[in-house]
Amino acid sequence: MVQPIYKCVRCGCFVEEPVHCGVAARLLLDSADRLRISKLMSGLLRHFPQAAGLNLDREGYARIAELLKALREWRGGCLGWITQEHILAIASLDPKGRFEVAGDRIRASYGHSCRVEPCYPVVAKPGTLFHGTQAEKLSSIMRHGLKPIKRLYVHLTKTVDNAWETACRRSGTPIVLVVDGDGLVEAGFEVYKASEIIYLTRHVPPSFIKEIIWEW
């Protein structure tokens, strides 16, 4: 469940606890607003920046001030109350590391379908990775492997929990594929680290899918 975001009145940190540093924290965003704004931020920075006149550079960064303007003006200004503080709070507390802030710029860490070229560190030993999908797609996956489809990369994760959560978002029977990340690298495929739990690659051939988890 998405937690509200608070700001500590003593240390100034963004937190998810209503009490911090021994005193009541100030509510910044309730759960519903946090989720709604986070989803729109992801959409604008990953998929449809042009719909809001947002300019992304080659690595996917936008000026925070421009993102704020786009959010405030979205669909008639229904989010006109948003401030830069809300953007920074959502970015800093995102549990999957979806956003990256660099000075006065922000980008989606991963998940792009629009043509950007983020620079990710290459991982030599990614270990076992996981991918959430649906059983209805399994026959095609075992023939052709995992491909990016509408995104720039295949998205993998370090935890079964995260992969299962992803699998459950879409209709169908959720399953998790266990991927031999080290084997991918040894075979010449590059694997990139996009966040603490999200890893990316261009293709996972069927031979590197080592197991299927049907229940979790």
GROMACS .gro file of N, CA and C in nm, residues 28-107:
model
  240
   28LEU      N    1   0.253   1.609   0.391
   28LEU     CA    2   0.283   1.674   0.265
   28LEU      C    3   0.193   1.623   0.153
   29LEU      N    4   0.174   1.489   0.149
   29LEU     CA    5   0.089   1.427   0.046
   29LEU      C    6   0.019   1.307   0.107
   30ASP      N    7  -0.113   1.298   0.087
   30ASP     CA    8  -0.180   1.176   0.132
   30ASP      C    9  -0.153   1.065   0.029
   31SER      N   10  -0.195   0.944   0.061
   31SER     CA   11  -0.164   0.828  -0.024
   31SER      C   12  -0.217   0.844  -0.166
   32ALA      N   13  -0.341   0.892  -0.177
   32ALA     CA   14  -0.403   0.904  -0.309
   32ALA      C   15  -0.330   1.005  -0.397
   33ASP      N   16  -0.295   1.121  -0.341
   33ASP     CA   17  -0.226   1.223  -0.419
   33ASP      C   18  -0.084   1.178  -0.455
   34ARG      N   19  -0.018   1.110  -0.361
   34ARG     CA   20   0.115   1.060  -0.391
   34ARG      C   21   0.111   0.965  -0.509
   35LEU      N   22   0.018   0.873  -0.509
   35LEU     CA   23   0.008   0.776  -0.617
   35LEU      C   24  -0.027   0.844  -0.749
   36ARG      N   25  -0.122   0.936  -0.744
   36ARG     CA   26  -0.166   1.003  -0.867
   36ARG      C   27  -0.053   1.085  -0.930
   37ILE      N   28   0.019   1.160  -0.848
   37ILE     CA   29   0.126   1.244  -0.901
   37ILE      C   30   0.244   1.160  -0.948
   38SER      N   31   0.276   1.055  -0.872
   38SER     CA   32   0.386   0.967  -0.910
   38SER      C   33   0.360   0.902  -1.045
   39LYS      N   34   0.237   0.856  -1.068
   39LYS     CA   35   0.204   0.794  -1.196
   39LYS      C   36   0.214   0.894  -1.311
   40LEU      N   37   0.169   1.017  -1.287
   40LEU     CA   38   0.178   1.117  -1.392
   40LEU      C   39   0.322   1.157  -1.419
   41MET      N   40   0.403   1.170  -1.314
   41MET     CA   41   0.545   1.198  -1.332
   41MET      C   42   0.611   1.089  -1.416
   42SER      N   43   0.579   0.963  -1.384
   42SER     CA   44   0.636   0.851  -1.460
   42SER      C   45   0.594   0.858  -1.606
   43GLY      N   46   0.467   0.886  -1.630
   43GLY     CA   47   0.418   0.894  -1.767
   43GLY      C   48   0.486   1.003  -1.846
   44LEU      N   49   0.499   1.121  -1.786
   44LEU     CA   50   0.560   1.234  -1.856
   44LEU      C   51   0.709   1.212  -1.882
   45LEU      N   52   0.778   1.149  -1.789
   45LEU     CA   53   0.922   1.131  -1.803
   45LEU      C   54   0.961   1.004  -1.878
   46ARG      N   55   0.864   0.913  -1.894
   46ARG     CA   56   0.894   0.786  -1.963
   46ARG      C   57   0.833   0.776  -2.102
   47HIS      N   58   0.708   0.824  -2.116
   47HIS     CA   59   0.630   0.786  -2.233
   47HIS      C   60   0.576   0.902  -2.316
   48PHE      N   61   0.523   1.007  -2.253
   48PHE     CA   62   0.456   1.110  -2.332
   48PHE      C   63   0.493   1.253  -2.289
   49PRO      N   64   0.623   1.285  -2.288
   49PRO     CA   65   0.662   1.422  -2.253
   49PRO      C   66   0.605   1.527  -2.346
   50GLN      N   67   0.593   1.491  -2.475
   50GLN     CA   68   0.546   1.586  -2.575
   50GLN      C   69   0.401   1.627  -2.550
   51ALA      N   70   0.324   1.543  -2.483
   51ALA     CA   71   0.183   1.575  -2.456
   51ALA      C   72   0.170   1.694  -2.363
   52ALA      N   73   0.275   1.723  -2.288
   52ALA     CA   74   0.272   1.837  -2.196
   52ALA      C   75   0.377   1.941  -2.232
   53GLY      N   76   0.436   1.929  -2.351
   53GLY     CA   77   0.538   2.024  -2.393
   53GLY      C   78   0.665   2.015  -2.313
   54LEU      N   79   0.694   1.896  -2.261
   54LEU     CA   80   0.812   1.877  -2.176
   54LEU      C   81   0.931   1.833  -2.260
   55ASN      N   82   1.043   1.900  -2.241
   55ASN     CA   83   1.163   1.869  -2.318
   55ASN      C   84   1.257   1.779  -2.237
   56LEU      N   85   1.289   1.663  -2.291
   56LEU     CA   86   1.386   1.573  -2.229
   56LEU      C   87   1.516   1.580  -2.306
   57ASP      N   88   1.630   1.580  -2.235
   57ASP     CA   89   1.757   1.577  -2.304
   57ASP      C   90   1.790   1.434  -2.344
   58ARG      N   91   1.907   1.414  -2.400
   58ARG     CA   92   1.943   1.284  -2.455
   58ARG      C   93   1.936   1.173  -2.349
   59GLU      N   94   1.971   1.205  -2.225
   59GLU     CA   95   1.971   1.105  -2.119
   59GLU      C   96   1.839   1.097  -2.044
   60GLY      N   97   1.739   1.172  -2.092
   60GLY     CA   98   1.606   1.162  -2.033
   60GLY      C   99   1.575   1.263  -1.925
   61TYR      N  100   1.665   1.357  -1.900
   61TYR     CA  101   1.643   1.457  -1.795
   61TYR      C  102   1.555   1.572  -1.844
   62ALA      N  103   1.471   1.620  -1.753
   62ALA     CA  104   1.394   1.743  -1.774
   62ALA      C  105   1.427   1.839  -1.660
   63ARG      N  106   1.411   1.966  -1.685
   63ARG     CA  107   1.425   2.063  -1.577
   63ARG      C  108   1.310   2.043  -1.479
   64ILE      N  109   1.341   2.044  -1.351
   64ILE     CA  110   1.236   2.026  -1.250
   64ILE      C  111   1.132   2.135  -1.263
   65ALA      N  112   1.175   2.257  -1.292
   65ALA     CA  113   1.081   2.368  -1.308
   65ALA      C  114   0.986   2.343  -1.424
   66GLU      N  115   1.036   2.282  -1.532
   66GLU     CA  116   0.949   2.252  -1.647
   66GLU      C  117   0.853   2.138  -1.615
   67LEU      N  118   0.901   2.038  -1.541
   67LEU     CA  119   0.811   1.930  -1.500
   67LEU      C  120   0.702   1.984  -1.409
   68LEU      N  121   0.738   2.073  -1.318
   68LEU     CA  122   0.639   2.134  -1.229
   68LEU      C  123   0.533   2.208  -1.309
   69LYS      N  124   0.575   2.284  -1.408
   69LYS     CA  125   0.480   2.357  -1.492
   69LYS      C  126   0.387   2.261  -1.566
   70ALA      N  127   0.444   2.150  -1.618
   70ALA     CA  128   0.363   2.052  -1.690
   70ALA      C  129   0.260   1.987  -1.598
   71LEU      N  130   0.300   1.955  -1.476
   71LEU     CA  131   0.208   1.894  -1.380
   71LEU      C  132   0.096   1.990  -1.343
   72ARG      N  133   0.132   2.115  -1.320
   72ARG     CA  134   0.032   2.214  -1.279
   72ARG      C  135  -0.070   2.241  -1.388
   73GLU      N  136  -0.028   2.232  -1.513
   73GLU     CA  137  -0.117   2.264  -1.625
   73GLU      C  138  -0.188   2.142  -1.681
   74TRP      N  139  -0.158   2.023  -1.629
   74TRP     CA  140  -0.213   1.901  -1.686
   74TRP      C  141  -0.366   1.898  -1.673
   75ARG      N  142  -0.432   1.875  -1.782
   75ARG     CA  143  -0.577   1.861  -1.789
   75ARG      C  144  -0.652   1.972  -1.715
   76GLY      N  145  -0.622   2.092  -1.755
   76GLY     CA  146  -0.697   2.205  -1.704
   76GLY      C  147  -0.653   2.256  -1.569
   77GLY      N  148  -0.539   2.211  -1.521
   77GLY     CA  149  -0.488   2.265  -1.396
   77GLY      C  150  -0.542   2.201  -1.270
   78CYS      N  151  -0.588   2.075  -1.279
   78CYS     CA  152  -0.643   2.010  -1.161
   78CYS      C  153  -0.538   1.982  -1.055
   79LEU      N  154  -0.410   1.990  -1.093
   79LEU     CA  155  -0.300   1.973  -0.998
   79LEU      C  156  -0.223   2.104  -0.981
   80GLY      N  157  -0.293   2.213  -0.991
   80GLY     CA  158  -0.228   2.344  -0.984
   80GLY      C  159  -0.166   2.377  -0.850
   81TRP      N  160  -0.196   2.298  -0.749
   81TRP     CA  161  -0.144   2.324  -0.614
   81TRP      C  162  -0.006   2.261  -0.589
   82ILE      N  163   0.042   2.182  -0.684
   82ILE     CA  164   0.169   2.111  -0.665
   82ILE      C  165   0.286   2.210  -0.658
   83THR      N  166   0.384   2.178  -0.575
   83THR     CA  167   0.507   2.257  -0.565
   83THR      C  168   0.627   2.168  -0.596
   84GLN      N  169   0.741   2.230  -0.609
   84GLN     CA  170   0.864   2.153  -0.633
   84GLN      C  171   0.892   2.058  -0.517
   85GLU      N  172   0.854   2.096  -0.398
   85GLU     CA  173   0.874   2.013  -0.281
   85GLU      C  174   0.803   1.878  -0.296
   86HIS      N  175   0.683   1.879  -0.354
   86HIS     CA  176   0.611   1.755  -0.376
   86HIS      C  177   0.686   1.663  -0.474
   87ILE      N  178   0.741   1.721  -0.579
   87ILE     CA  179   0.816   1.643  -0.677
   87ILE      C  180   0.937   1.578  -0.611
   88LEU      N  181   1.013   1.656  -0.535
   88LEU     CA  182   1.134   1.605  -0.471
   88LEU      C  183   1.102   1.499  -0.367
   89ALA      N  184   0.991   1.517  -0.296
   89ALA     CA  185   0.951   1.418  -0.195
   89ALA      C  186   0.917   1.285  -0.260
   90ILE      N  187   0.839   1.289  -0.367
   90ILE     CA  188   0.803   1.166  -0.437
   90ILE      C  189   0.926   1.098  -0.493
   91ALA      N  190   1.015   1.174  -0.553
   91ALA     CA  191   1.136   1.117  -0.612
   91ALA      C  192   1.225   1.053  -0.507
   92SER      N  193   1.243   1.120  -0.394
   92SER     CA  194   1.337   1.071  -0.294
   92SER      C  195   1.287   0.948  -0.220
   93LEU      N  196   1.156   0.931  -0.210
   93LEU     CA  197   1.100   0.819  -0.133
   93LEU      C  198   1.044   0.707  -0.220
   94ASP      N  199   1.062   0.715  -0.350
   94ASP     CA  200   1.006   0.609  -0.434
   94ASP      C  201   1.072   0.475  -0.400
   95PRO      N  202   0.994   0.374  -0.366
   95PRO     CA  203   1.052   0.247  -0.319
   95PRO      C  204   1.126   0.170  -0.427
   96LYS      N  205   1.099   0.198  -0.553
   96LYS     CA  206   1.166   0.127  -0.662
   96LYS      C  207   1.270   0.212  -0.733
   97GLY      N  208   1.299   0.330  -0.677
   97GLY     CA  209   1.399   0.416  -0.739
   97GLY      C  210   1.362   0.460  -0.878
   98ARG      N  211   1.233   0.493  -0.899
   98ARG     CA  212   1.185   0.527  -1.033
   98ARG      C  213   1.240   0.659  -1.085
   99PHE      N  214   1.285   0.746  -0.994
   99PHE     CA  215   1.327   0.880  -1.035
   99PHE      C  216   1.469   0.908  -0.988
  100GLU      N  217   1.537   0.992  -1.066
  100GLU     CA  218   1.673   1.034  -1.033
  100GLU      C  219   1.682   1.185  -1.046
  101VAL      N  220   1.727   1.250  -0.939
  101VAL     CA  221   1.741   1.396  -0.937
  101VAL      C  222   1.888   1.431  -0.943
  102ALA      N  223   1.923   1.524  -1.031
  102ALA     CA  224   2.061   1.572  -1.045
  102ALA      C  225   2.057   1.724  -1.055
  103GLY      N  226   2.083   1.789  -0.944
  103GLY     CA  227   2.077   1.935  -0.943
  103GLY      C  228   1.935   1.983  -0.967
  104ASP      N  229   1.917   2.062  -1.073
  104ASP     CA  230   1.784   2.116  -1.105
  104ASP      C  231   1.713   2.031  -1.210
  105ARG      N  232   1.761   1.907  -1.232
  105ARG     CA  233   1.702   1.820  -1.333
  105ARG      C  234   1.649   1.691  -1.269
  106ILE      N  235   1.557   1.627  -1.338
  106ILE     CA  236   1.499   1.501  -1.292
  106ILE      C  237   1.473   1.412  -1.413
  107ARG      N  238   1.486   1.282  -1.394
  107ARG     CA  239   1.451   1.188  -1.501
  107ARG      C  240   1.390   1.062  -1.441
   0.00000   0.00000   0.00000
